[in-house]
mmCIF file of C-alpha atoms in Angstrom:
data_model
loop_
_atom_site.group_PDB
_atom_site.id
_atom_site.type_symbol
_atom_site.label_atom_id
_atom_site.label_comp_id
_atom_site.label_asym_id
_atom_site.label_seq_id
_atom_site.Cartn_x
_atom_site.Cartn_y
_atom_site.Cartn_z
ATOM 1 C CA UNK A 1 8.471 13.704 71.419
ATOM 2 C CA UNK A 2 10.307 15.653 74.132
ATOM 3 C CA UNK A 3 10.261 19.302 75.137
ATOM 4 C CA UNK A 4 13.859 20.472 75.129
ATOM 5 C CA UNK A 5 15.049 23.731 76.672
ATOM 6 C CA UNK A 6 18.162 25.001 74.890
ATOM 7 C CA UNK A 7 20.057 27.851 76.597
ATOM 8 C CA UNK A 8 22.485 29.355 74.097
ATOM 9 C CA UNK A 9 23.381 32.941 73.096
ATOM 10 C CA UNK A 10 24.840 32.114 69.663
ATOM 11 C CA UNK A 11 22.028 32.203 67.047
ATOM 12 C CA UNK A 12 23.908 29.874 64.687
ATOM 13 C CA UNK A 13 24.279 27.231 67.384
ATOM 14 C CA UNK A 14 20.578 27.589 68.291
ATOM 15 C CA UNK A 15 19.590 27.148 64.648
ATOM 16 C CA UNK A 16 21.722 24.018 64.274
ATOM 17 C CA UNK A 17 20.357 22.395 67.453
ATOM 18 C CA UNK A 18 16.782 23.325 66.513
ATOM 19 C CA UNK A 19 17.074 21.737 63.054
ATOM 20 C CA UNK A 20 18.710 18.570 64.343
ATOM 21 C CA UNK A 21 16.233 17.972 67.166
ATOM 22 C CA UNK A 22 13.120 19.082 65.255
ATOM 23 C CA UNK A 23 13.987 16.529 62.597
ATOM 24 C CA UNK A 24 13.751 13.893 65.344
ATOM 25 C CA UNK A 25 10.281 15.129 66.326
ATOM 26 C CA UNK A 26 11.238 17.126 69.413
ATOM 27 C CA UNK A 27 10.033 20.601 70.438
ATOM 28 C CA UNK A 28 12.869 23.026 71.158
ATOM 29 C CA UNK A 29 12.359 25.994 73.504
ATOM 30 C CA UNK A 30 15.144 28.556 73.203
ATOM 31 C CA UNK A 31 16.662 31.018 75.673
ATOM 32 C CA UNK A 32 19.401 33.501 74.811
ATOM 33 C CA UNK A 33 20.645 33.990 78.381
ATOM 34 C CA UNK A 34 20.942 32.151 81.660
ATOM 35 C CA UNK A 35 18.295 34.205 83.423
ATOM 36 C CA UNK A 36 15.843 33.699 80.564
ATOM 37 C CA UNK A 37 16.526 29.962 80.635
ATOM 38 C CA UNK A 38 15.781 29.760 84.373
ATOM 39 C CA UNK A 39 12.572 31.739 83.877
ATOM 40 C CA UNK A 40 11.366 29.436 81.087
ATOM 41 C CA UNK A 41 12.243 26.327 83.085
ATOM 42 C CA UNK A 42 10.136 27.625 85.972
ATOM 43 C CA UNK A 43 7.139 28.384 83.758
ATOM 44 C CA UNK A 44 6.891 24.993 82.060
ATOM 45 C CA UNK A 45 8.988 22.010 83.143
ATOM 46 C CA UNK A 46 11.033 20.717 80.164
ATOM 47 C CA UNK A 47 12.033 17.092 79.633
ATOM 48 C CA UNK A 48 15.726 17.971 79.311
ATOM 49 C CA UNK A 49 17.901 21.099 79.473
ATOM 50 C CA UNK A 50 20.812 21.736 77.143
ATOM 51 C CA UNK A 51 22.926 24.618 78.432
ATOM 52 C CA UNK A 52 25.960 26.292 76.934
ATOM 53 C CA UNK A 53 28.515 27.149 79.616
ATOM 54 C CA UNK A 54 29.428 30.525 78.112
ATOM 55 C CA UNK A 55 25.995 32.202 78.120
ATOM 56 C CA UNK A 56 25.707 35.858 79.277
ATOM 57 C CA UNK A 57 24.593 37.129 82.727
ATOM 58 C CA UNK A 58 24.627 33.828 84.680
ATOM 59 C CA UNK A 59 27.005 31.345 83.058
ATOM 60 C CA UNK A 60 26.180 27.688 82.472
ATOM 61 C CA UNK A 61 27.632 26.566 85.808
ATOM 62 C CA UNK A 62 25.499 29.057 87.737
ATOM 63 C CA UNK A 63 22.424 28.164 85.675
ATOM 64 C CA UNK A 64 22.960 24.483 86.450
ATOM 65 C CA UNK A 65 23.309 25.154 90.179
ATOM 66 C CA UNK A 66 20.123 27.253 90.144
ATOM 67 C CA UNK A 67 18.122 24.664 88.194
ATOM 68 C CA UNK A 68 19.287 21.937 90.561
ATOM 69 C CA UNK A 69 17.809 23.939 93.443
ATOM 70 C CA UNK A 70 14.346 24.169 91.853
ATOM 71 C CA UNK A 71 11.893 21.576 93.178
ATOM 72 C CA UNK A 72 10.015 21.541 89.890
ATOM 73 C CA UNK A 73 13.201 20.546 88.055
ATOM 74 C CA UNK A 74 13.866 17.431 90.146
ATOM 75 C CA UNK A 75 14.733 14.528 87.882
ATOM 76 C CA UNK A 76 15.149 16.655 84.758
ATOM 77 C CA UNK A 77 18.509 15.914 83.073
ATOM 78 C CA UNK A 78 20.804 18.881 82.487
ATOM 79 C CA UNK A 79 23.438 18.491 79.792
ATOM 80 C CA UNK A 80 26.288 20.966 79.373
ATOM 81 C CA UNK A 81 27.376 21.857 75.852
ATOM 82 C CA UNK A 82 30.860 23.378 75.750
ATOM 83 C CA UNK A 83 34.562 22.751 75.262
ATOM 84 C CA UNK A 84 36.067 19.470 76.527
ATOM 85 C CA UNK A 85 38.035 21.144 79.323
ATOM 86 C CA UNK A 86 34.838 22.078 81.208
ATOM 87 C CA UNK A 87 33.465 18.540 81.475
ATOM 88 C CA UNK A 88 34.404 17.698 85.069
ATOM 89 C CA UNK A 89 33.441 21.119 86.402
ATOM 90 C CA UNK A 90 30.054 20.828 84.678
ATOM 91 C CA UNK A 91 29.426 17.458 86.304
ATOM 92 C CA UNK A 92 30.627 18.752 89.686
ATOM 93 C CA UNK A 93 28.048 21.570 89.775
ATOM 94 C CA UNK A 94 25.183 19.202 88.975
ATOM 95 C CA UNK A 95 25.082 18.527 85.242
ATOM 96 C CA UNK A 96 24.077 14.968 84.244
ATOM 97 C CA UNK A 97 26.101 14.897 81.073
ATOM 98 C CA UNK A 98 28.367 16.682 78.668
ATOM 99 C CA UNK A 99 28.376 17.228 74.906
ATOM 100 C CA UNK A 100 31.527 18.749 73.456
ATOM 101 C CA UNK A 101 31.671 21.623 71.003
ATOM 102 C CA UNK A 102 31.734 21.838 68.068
ATOM 103 C CA UNK A 103 28.595 19.708 67.844
ATOM 104 C CA UNK A 104 28.848 16.552 65.755
ATOM 105 C CA UNK A 105 25.628 16.802 63.708
ATOM 106 C CA UNK A 106 25.613 13.059 62.914
ATOM 107 C CA UNK A 107 25.766 11.957 66.574
ATOM 108 C CA UNK A 108 24.048 14.843 68.397
ATOM 109 C CA UNK A 109 20.377 13.628 68.205
ATOM 110 C CA UNK A 110 21.442 10.149 69.429
ATOM 111 C CA UNK A 111 23.362 11.663 72.369
ATOM 112 C CA UNK A 112 20.311 13.694 73.431
ATOM 113 C CA UNK A 113 18.088 10.588 73.124
ATOM 114 C CA UNK A 114 20.515 8.735 75.354
ATOM 115 C CA UNK A 115 20.104 11.272 78.173
ATOM 116 C CA UNK A 116 16.327 11.306 77.677
ATOM 117 C CA UNK A 117 16.305 7.523 78.209
ATOM 118 C CA UNK A 118 18.071 7.854 81.555
ATOM 119 C CA UNK A 119 21.808 7.906 80.947
ATOM 120 C CA UNK A 120 23.687 9.909 83.565
ATOM 121 C CA UNK A 121 27.342 10.779 84.126
ATOM 122 C CA UNK A 122 28.953 11.541 87.464
ATOM 123 C CA UNK A 123 31.847 13.644 88.666
ATOM 124 C CA UNK A 124 35.099 11.920 89.655
ATOM 125 C CA UNK A 125 36.909 12.249 92.962
ATOM 126 C CA UNK A 126 37.899 15.825 92.105
ATOM 127 C CA UNK A 127 34.245 16.879 91.941
ATOM 128 C CA UNK A 128 34.098 18.256 95.486
ATOM 129 C CA UNK A 129 37.217 20.337 94.920
ATOM 130 C CA UNK A 130 35.898 21.662 91.604
ATOM 131 C CA UNK A 131 32.551 22.526 93.191
ATOM 132 C CA UNK A 132 34.335 24.430 95.965
ATOM 133 C CA UNK A 133 36.471 26.299 93.450
ATOM 134 C CA UNK A 134 33.430 27.188 91.368
ATOM 135 C CA UNK A 135 31.505 28.331 94.441
ATOM 136 C CA UNK A 136 34.412 30.606 95.379
ATOM 137 C CA UNK A 137 34.365 32.170 91.904
ATOM 138 C CA UNK A 138 30.615 32.728 92.193
ATOM 139 C CA UNK A 139 31.092 34.452 95.563
ATOM 140 C CA UNK A 140 33.830 36.669 94.090
ATOM 141 C CA UNK A 141 31.579 37.568 91.168
ATOM 142 C CA UNK A 142 28.706 38.281 93.554
ATOM 143 C CA UNK A 143 30.928 40.570 95.651
ATOM 144 C CA UNK A 144 31.893 42.478 92.517
ATOM 145 C CA UNK A 145 28.253 42.845 91.458
ATOM 146 C CA UNK A 146 27.241 44.038 94.941
ATOM 147 C CA UNK A 147 29.988 46.672 94.840
ATOM 148 C CA UNK A 148 28.837 47.789 91.393
ATOM 149 C CA UNK A 149 25.232 48.002 92.599
ATOM 150 C CA UNK A 150 26.225 50.044 95.649
ATOM 151 C CA UNK A 151 28.108 52.485 93.437
ATOM 152 C CA UNK A 152 25.240 52.622 90.915
ATOM 153 C CA UNK A 153 22.773 53.290 93.750
ATOM 154 C CA UNK A 154 25.012 56.080 95.057
ATOM 155 C CA UNK A 155 25.057 57.685 91.609
ATOM 156 C CA UNK A 156 21.272 57.352 91.318
ATOM 157 C CA UNK A 157 20.763 59.017 94.683
ATOM 158 C CA UNK A 158 23.093 61.840 93.673
ATOM 159 C CA UNK A 159 21.301 62.257 90.336
ATOM 160 C CA UNK A 160 17.967 62.290 92.158
ATOM 161 C CA UNK A 161 19.224 65.023 94.500
ATOM 162 C CA UNK A 162 20.522 67.079 91.563
ATOM 163 C CA UNK A 163 17.198 66.660 89.760
ATOM 164 C CA UNK A 164 15.256 67.894 92.782
ATOM 165 C CA UNK A 165 17.530 70.908 93.141
ATOM 166 C CA UNK A 166 17.258 71.634 89.424
ATOM 167 C CA UNK A 167 13.460 71.527 89.550
ATOM 168 C CA UNK A 168 13.359 73.767 92.597
ATOM 169 C CA UNK A 169 15.771 76.317 91.108
ATOM 170 C CA UNK A 170 14.118 76.198 87.690
ATOM 171 C CA UNK A 171 10.687 76.781 89.192
ATOM 172 C CA UNK A 172 11.884 79.814 91.127
ATOM 173 C CA UNK A 173 13.812 81.217 88.162
ATOM 174 C CA UNK A 174 10.760 80.875 85.920
ATOM 175 C CA UNK A 175 8.377 82.281 88.505
ATOM 176 C CA UNK A 176 10.397 85.482 89.040
ATOM 177 C CA UNK A 177 9.920 87.000 85.543
ATOM 178 C CA UNK A 178 6.310 85.796 85.477
ATOM 179 C CA UNK A 179 5.292 88.207 88.267
ATOM 180 C CA UNK A 180 5.680 91.459 86.252
ATOM 181 C CA UNK A 181 4.232 89.788 83.135
ATOM 182 C CA UNK A 182 1.032 88.874 85.005
ATOM 183 C CA UNK A 183 0.908 92.275 86.674
ATOM 184 C CA UNK A 184 1.268 94.301 83.495
ATOM 185 C CA UNK A 185 -1.245 92.118 81.661
ATOM 186 C CA UNK A 186 -3.752 92.831 84.403
ATOM 187 C CA UNK A 187 -3.118 96.584 84.130
ATOM 188 C CA UNK A 188 -3.439 96.532 80.340
ATOM 189 C CA UNK A 189 -6.646 94.498 80.298
ATOM 190 C CA UNK A 190 -8.100 96.669 83.070
ATOM 191 C CA UNK A 191 -7.544 99.793 80.990
ATOM 192 C CA UNK A 192 -5.341 101.364 83.630
ATOM 193 C CA UNK A 193 -2.580 102.065 81.085
ATOM 194 C CA UNK A 194 -4.857 103.514 78.441
ATOM 195 C CA UNK A 195 -7.577 102.371 76.122
ATOM 196 C CA UNK A 196 -7.218 99.326 73.860
ATOM 197 C CA UNK A 197 -8.867 98.429 70.611
ATOM 198 C CA UNK A 198 -10.981 95.276 70.362
ATOM 199 C CA UNK A 199 -8.213 93.524 68.433
ATOM 200 C CA UNK A 200 -5.598 94.457 71.048
ATOM 201 C CA UNK A 201 -7.836 93.209 73.851
ATOM 202 C CA UNK A 202 -8.359 89.916 72.026
ATOM 203 C CA UNK A 203 -4.606 89.484 71.572
ATOM 204 C CA UNK A 204 -3.917 90.283 75.228
ATOM 205 C CA UNK A 205 -6.575 87.831 76.413
ATOM 206 C CA UNK A 206 -4.877 85.147 74.345
ATOM 207 C CA UNK A 207 -1.538 86.088 75.918
ATOM 208 C CA UNK A 208 -3.184 85.972 79.359
ATOM 209 C CA UNK A 209 -4.512 82.453 78.769
ATOM 210 C CA UNK A 210 -1.067 81.234 77.716
ATOM 211 C CA UNK A 211 0.480 82.987 80.707
ATOM 212 C CA UNK A 212 -1.965 81.318 83.089
ATOM 213 C CA UNK A 213 -1.154 77.953 81.564
ATOM 214 C CA UNK A 214 2.589 78.606 81.956
ATOM 215 C CA UNK A 215 2.137 79.779 85.530
ATOM 216 C CA UNK A 216 0.150 76.656 86.343
ATOM 217 C CA UNK A 217 2.966 74.520 84.946
ATOM 218 C CA UNK A 218 5.544 76.412 87.012
ATOM 219 C CA UNK A 219 3.444 75.969 90.164
ATOM 220 C CA UNK A 220 3.146 72.247 89.494
ATOM 221 C CA UNK A 221 6.910 71.938 88.925
ATOM 222 C CA UNK A 222 7.526 73.662 92.233
ATOM 223 C CA UNK A 223 4.955 71.533 94.052
ATOM 224 C CA UNK A 224 6.346 68.252 92.684
ATOM 225 C CA UNK A 225 9.915 69.187 93.642
ATOM 226 C CA UNK A 226 8.722 70.103 97.137
ATOM 227 C CA UNK A 227 6.735 66.879 97.419
ATOM 228 C CA UNK A 228 9.828 64.833 96.532
ATOM 229 C CA UNK A 229 11.898 66.581 99.194
ATOM 230 C CA UNK A 230 9.097 66.533 101.755
ATOM 231 C CA UNK A 231 9.013 70.325 101.928
ATOM 232 C CA UNK A 232 5.491 70.887 100.625
ATOM 233 C CA UNK A 233 3.326 72.167 103.460
ATOM 234 C CA UNK A 234 -0.317 71.119 103.710
ATOM 235 C CA UNK A 235 -2.908 73.363 105.321
ATOM 236 C CA UNK A 236 -5.814 71.817 107.203
ATOM 237 C CA UNK A 237 -8.928 73.936 106.846
ATOM 238 C CA UNK A 238 -12.619 73.084 106.648
ATOM 239 C CA UNK A 239 -14.068 72.758 103.153
ATOM 240 C CA UNK A 240 -16.901 71.178 101.195
ATOM 241 C CA UNK A 241 -15.771 68.493 98.747
ATOM 242 C CA UNK A 242 -18.700 69.170 96.416
ATOM 243 C CA UNK A 243 -17.962 72.903 96.300
ATOM 244 C CA UNK A 244 -14.291 72.217 95.522
ATOM 245 C CA UNK A 245 -15.305 69.831 92.737
ATOM 246 C CA UNK A 246 -17.656 72.389 91.185
ATOM 247 C CA UNK A 247 -14.932 75.029 91.220
ATOM 248 C CA UNK A 248 -12.506 72.645 89.530
ATOM 249 C CA UNK A 249 -15.079 71.784 86.846
ATOM 250 C CA UNK A 250 -15.814 75.466 86.210
ATOM 251 C CA UNK A 251 -12.093 76.162 85.877
ATOM 252 C CA UNK A 252 -11.617 73.637 83.064
ATOM 253 C CA UNK A 253 -15.044 73.830 81.431
ATOM 254 C CA UNK A 254 -13.726 76.061 78.634
ATOM 255 C CA UNK A 255 -11.079 73.475 77.734
ATOM 256 C CA UNK A 256 -13.787 70.926 77.002
ATOM 257 C CA UNK A 257 -15.614 73.429 74.795
ATOM 258 C CA UNK A 258 -12.427 74.335 72.924
ATOM 259 C CA UNK A 259 -11.711 70.650 72.305
ATOM 260 C CA UNK A 260 -15.292 69.876 71.224
ATOM 261 C CA UNK A 261 -15.600 67.367 74.084
ATOM 262 C CA UNK A 262 -19.004 66.845 75.698
ATOM 263 C CA UNK A 263 -18.910 67.172 79.489
ATOM 264 C CA UNK A 264 -21.561 65.289 81.481
ATOM 265 C CA UNK A 265 -21.618 66.062 85.204
ATOM 266 C CA UNK A 266 -23.529 63.985 87.734
ATOM 267 C CA UNK A 267 -25.964 66.142 89.779
ATOM 268 C CA UNK A 268 -24.797 66.693 93.352
ATOM 269 C CA UNK A 269 -25.657 69.126 96.148
ATOM 270 C CA UNK A 270 -23.215 71.438 97.882
ATOM 271 C CA UNK A 271 -22.840 71.299 101.644
ATOM 272 C CA UNK A 272 -23.269 67.505 101.831
ATOM 273 C CA UNK A 273 -19.602 66.377 102.016
ATOM 274 C CA UNK A 274 -17.735 68.497 104.565
ATOM 275 C CA UNK A 275 -14.077 67.779 105.133
ATOM 276 C CA UNK A 276 -10.807 69.065 106.578
ATOM 277 C CA UNK A 277 -7.683 69.336 104.463
ATOM 278 C CA UNK A 278 -5.831 71.464 101.921
ATOM 279 C CA UNK A 279 -8.693 72.689 99.745
ATOM 280 C CA UNK A 280 -6.427 74.571 97.328
ATOM 281 C CA UNK A 281 -4.200 71.590 96.526
ATOM 282 C CA UNK A 282 -7.217 69.293 96.365
ATOM 283 C CA UNK A 283 -8.876 71.593 93.820
ATOM 284 C CA UNK A 284 -5.689 71.752 91.752
ATOM 285 C CA UNK A 285 -5.509 67.955 91.835
ATOM 286 C CA UNK A 286 -9.065 67.765 90.497
ATOM 287 C CA UNK A 287 -8.192 70.278 87.774
ATOM 288 C CA UNK A 288 -5.240 68.118 86.705
ATOM 289 C CA UNK A 289 -7.423 64.997 86.482
ATOM 290 C CA UNK A 290 -10.120 66.829 84.513
ATOM 291 C CA UNK A 291 -7.569 68.514 82.256
ATOM 292 C CA UNK A 292 -5.978 65.141 81.574
ATOM 293 C CA UNK A 293 -9.360 63.731 80.489
ATOM 294 C CA UNK A 294 -10.007 66.722 78.212
ATOM 295 C CA UNK A 295 -6.539 66.407 76.704
ATOM 296 C CA UNK A 296 -6.776 62.723 75.771
ATOM 297 C CA UNK A 297 -10.388 62.635 74.629
ATOM 298 C CA UNK A 298 -10.664 63.123 70.843
ATOM 299 C CA UNK A 299 -12.890 65.799 69.332
ATOM 300 C CA UNK A 300 -16.504 64.744 69.462
ATOM 301 C CA UNK A 301 -15.809 62.523 72.462
ATOM 302 C CA UNK A 302 -17.228 62.638 75.966
ATOM 303 C CA UNK A 303 -16.105 62.983 79.584
ATOM 304 C CA UNK A 304 -18.338 62.097 82.538
ATOM 305 C CA UNK A 305 -17.788 63.312 86.106
ATOM 306 C CA UNK A 306 -19.301 61.925 89.287
ATOM 307 C CA UNK A 307 -18.947 62.755 92.991
ATOM 308 C CA UNK A 308 -19.587 60.013 95.532
ATOM 309 C CA UNK A 309 -19.087 59.035 99.143
ATOM 310 C CA UNK A 310 -17.719 55.567 99.932
ATOM 311 C CA UNK A 311 -16.437 53.377 102.761
ATOM 312 C CA UNK A 312 -12.933 51.965 103.028
ATOM 313 C CA UNK A 313 -12.467 48.207 103.680
ATOM 314 C CA UNK A 314 -10.703 48.878 106.991
ATOM 315 C CA UNK A 315 -13.364 51.297 108.142
ATOM 316 C CA UNK A 316 -13.891 55.004 107.652
ATOM 317 C CA UNK A 317 -15.350 57.072 104.848
ATOM 318 C CA UNK A 318 -13.841 58.625 101.760
ATOM 319 C CA UNK A 319 -14.910 61.249 99.239
ATOM 320 C CA UNK A 320 -14.277 60.563 95.592
ATOM 321 C CA UNK A 321 -14.319 62.290 92.212
ATOM 322 C CA UNK A 322 -14.762 59.897 89.269
ATOM 323 C CA UNK A 323 -13.667 61.147 85.830
ATOM 324 C CA UNK A 324 -14.352 58.814 82.896
ATOM 325 C CA UNK A 325 -13.591 59.520 79.240
ATOM 326 C CA UNK A 326 -14.141 58.034 75.790
ATOM 327 C CA UNK A 327 -10.465 58.334 74.842
ATOM 328 C CA UNK A 328 -8.131 55.575 73.603
ATOM 329 C CA UNK A 329 -7.572 54.151 77.086
ATOM 330 C CA UNK A 330 -4.334 53.106 78.787
ATOM 331 C CA UNK A 331 -2.563 49.738 78.516
ATOM 332 C CA UNK A 332 -2.440 47.828 81.864
ATOM 333 C CA UNK A 333 1.361 47.961 82.033
ATOM 334 C CA UNK A 334 1.299 51.747 81.547
ATOM 335 C CA UNK A 335 -1.120 52.557 84.393
ATOM 336 C CA UNK A 336 1.461 52.549 87.252
ATOM 337 C CA UNK A 337 3.885 54.529 85.079
ATOM 338 C CA UNK A 338 1.593 57.438 84.204
ATOM 339 C CA UNK A 339 1.294 58.215 87.911
ATOM 340 C CA UNK A 340 5.044 58.872 88.081
ATOM 341 C CA UNK A 341 6.450 62.393 87.532
ATOM 342 C CA UNK A 342 7.407 63.258 83.930
ATOM 343 C CA UNK A 343 6.295 59.924 82.469
ATOM 344 C CA UNK A 344 4.209 60.054 79.297
ATOM 345 C CA UNK A 345 3.004 57.144 77.170
ATOM 346 C CA UNK A 346 4.125 59.133 74.121
ATOM 347 C CA UNK A 347 7.068 61.283 75.117
ATOM 348 C CA UNK A 348 8.109 62.344 71.628
ATOM 349 C CA UNK A 349 8.136 65.970 70.512
ATOM 350 C CA UNK A 350 5.687 65.019 67.748
ATOM 351 C CA UNK A 351 3.020 63.742 70.136
ATOM 352 C CA UNK A 352 -0.489 65.083 69.706
ATOM 353 C CA UNK A 353 -0.954 65.969 73.387
ATOM 354 C CA UNK A 354 0.754 68.726 75.383
ATOM 355 C CA UNK A 355 2.020 68.723 78.945
ATOM 356 C CA UNK A 356 5.101 67.357 80.679
ATOM 357 C CA UNK A 357 3.605 64.480 82.655
ATOM 358 C CA UNK A 358 3.232 66.112 86.072
ATOM 359 C CA UNK A 359 -0.527 66.484 86.577
ATOM 360 C CA UNK A 360 -1.468 62.963 87.657
ATOM 361 C CA UNK A 361 1.752 62.619 89.666
ATOM 362 C CA UNK A 362 0.906 65.793 91.591
ATOM 363 C CA UNK A 363 -2.700 64.668 92.171
ATOM 364 C CA UNK A 364 -1.575 61.228 93.372
ATOM 365 C CA UNK A 365 0.879 62.636 95.877
ATOM 366 C CA UNK A 366 -1.580 65.177 97.220
ATOM 367 C CA UNK A 367 -4.204 62.462 97.720
ATOM 368 C CA UNK A 368 -1.723 60.043 99.314
ATOM 369 C CA UNK A 369 -0.427 62.763 101.631
ATOM 370 C CA UNK A 370 -4.034 63.248 102.742
ATOM 371 C CA UNK A 371 -4.475 59.532 103.420
ATOM 372 C CA UNK A 372 -6.248 58.753 100.122
ATOM 373 C CA UNK A 373 -5.066 57.880 96.644
ATOM 374 C CA UNK A 374 -5.806 57.660 92.940
ATOM 375 C CA UNK A 375 -7.175 54.616 91.096
ATOM 376 C CA UNK A 376 -7.173 54.153 87.327
ATOM 377 C CA UNK A 377 -9.328 51.725 85.348
ATOM 378 C CA UNK A 378 -9.095 51.273 81.618
ATOM 379 C CA UNK A 379 -11.750 50.685 80.461
ATOM 380 C CA UNK A 380 -14.088 51.855 83.275
ATOM 381 C CA UNK A 381 -15.971 49.070 85.059
ATOM 382 C CA UNK A 382 -19.111 51.091 85.777
ATOM 383 C CA UNK A 383 -21.197 53.967 84.507
ATOM 384 C CA UNK A 384 -20.324 57.492 85.623
ATOM 385 C CA UNK A 385 -23.055 60.180 85.515
ATOM 386 C CA UNK A 386 -25.199 57.654 83.692
ATOM 387 C CA UNK A 387 -22.616 57.258 80.922
ATOM 388 C CA UNK A 388 -20.773 53.992 80.300
ATOM 389 C CA UNK A 389 -17.644 55.190 78.484
ATOM 390 C CA UNK A 390 -14.944 53.050 76.900
ATOM 391 C CA UNK A 391 -11.709 54.925 77.681
ATOM 392 C CA UNK A 392 -10.269 55.490 81.148
ATOM 393 C CA UNK A 393 -11.721 56.276 84.568
ATOM 394 C CA UNK A 394 -9.558 58.128 87.104
ATOM 395 C CA UNK A 395 -10.841 58.095 90.680
ATOM 396 C CA UNK A 396 -9.484 60.670 93.123
ATOM 397 C CA UNK A 397 -10.118 59.672 96.764
ATOM 398 C CA UNK A 398 -9.500 61.530 100.042
ATOM 399 C CA UNK A 399 -10.719 60.921 103.613
ATOM 400 C CA UNK A 400 -13.037 63.487 105.225
ATOM 401 C CA UNK A 401 -10.303 64.465 107.698
ATOM 402 C CA UNK A 402 -6.796 64.668 106.211
ATOM 403 C CA UNK A 403 -5.294 65.361 109.639
ATOM 404 C CA UNK A 404 -5.554 61.684 110.525
ATOM 405 C CA UNK A 405 -3.048 60.824 107.771
ATOM 406 C CA UNK A 406 -0.284 62.619 109.672
ATOM 407 C CA UNK A 407 -1.058 60.538 112.778
ATOM 408 C CA UNK A 408 -0.445 57.204 111.045
ATOM 409 C CA UNK A 409 3.082 55.933 111.857
#
């Protein structure tokens, strides 16, 4: 029994080859493209490769040349399956044999057995010329692809610039009408424009909460656009990490209550973790991480928060906020993505969670700009505030002195 790699994009041809060779007791591994065939050959060395010349992406000639350059494929026969006119070119680029299309079902299994037993064909005296001609075509194709990639990269850079400008302009346009809205709400709730009934006050407080949420989103949009263009300015002032963390927790505490989520906070003392950096942006980063935990933890669930001091492998200390939740967790392949701006695991309009996917991205960039970073584990590997939760743990880390980050080349 042999393991046979068949590289063919036509499903009918794959089905025919599979039936014919399986009936002879062989195992057939199938690839629909040249790149997929190369990948499979590298993962597990087959006993023979059958490759159609007209497969997509890399054609059969290019696949054969690539397989011939792989050390692990030394000695493995490669047989081209295509029209008769391609026989000599196939042999010139390194194929050991040739089977013409359409496949003769009565003879095909015997032909494959023949190559498995050691039969090999060789190119004639025109082989060197054919190889040179094929190499020239590959170079021409490569030049075309490089040109296409350069143009695609130019368009991506232009789209990225337009996106940054759009975010910046949108943020400013949204912020302008928000100023009088916030101002008049403050006057109304303060009674400076006349008395209000209890019902009116309740309605205005609800409007104020929504306005604060919208203003926070606008601020984050503006910050992210400025971070991408390198225009966001960081202030370096003295602060206490514990005090900042407590303020952030107090700011979002109501959101946990509204969502019926239990909040467990590890006891810590203020004045024990002094640092230098942008306290305002650090606090907003903490709020985003906490808000994210509250958002994705189901009703009746739990979020645990811890504050710790640690040491970096290369030397130096760091301050960290650990936020663990009992939510559904995050798949390993999604973890790097959720730290990118605007990415959401569920981006549909029918999703059960709000937001536009900026909070963690903002927090990550603030921490990295300070010389720290954000780590995500799902599920958490340790207990936080004495609670071993099963969802996700987000760790926000910054060094005691953010000024040193700007000194690193």
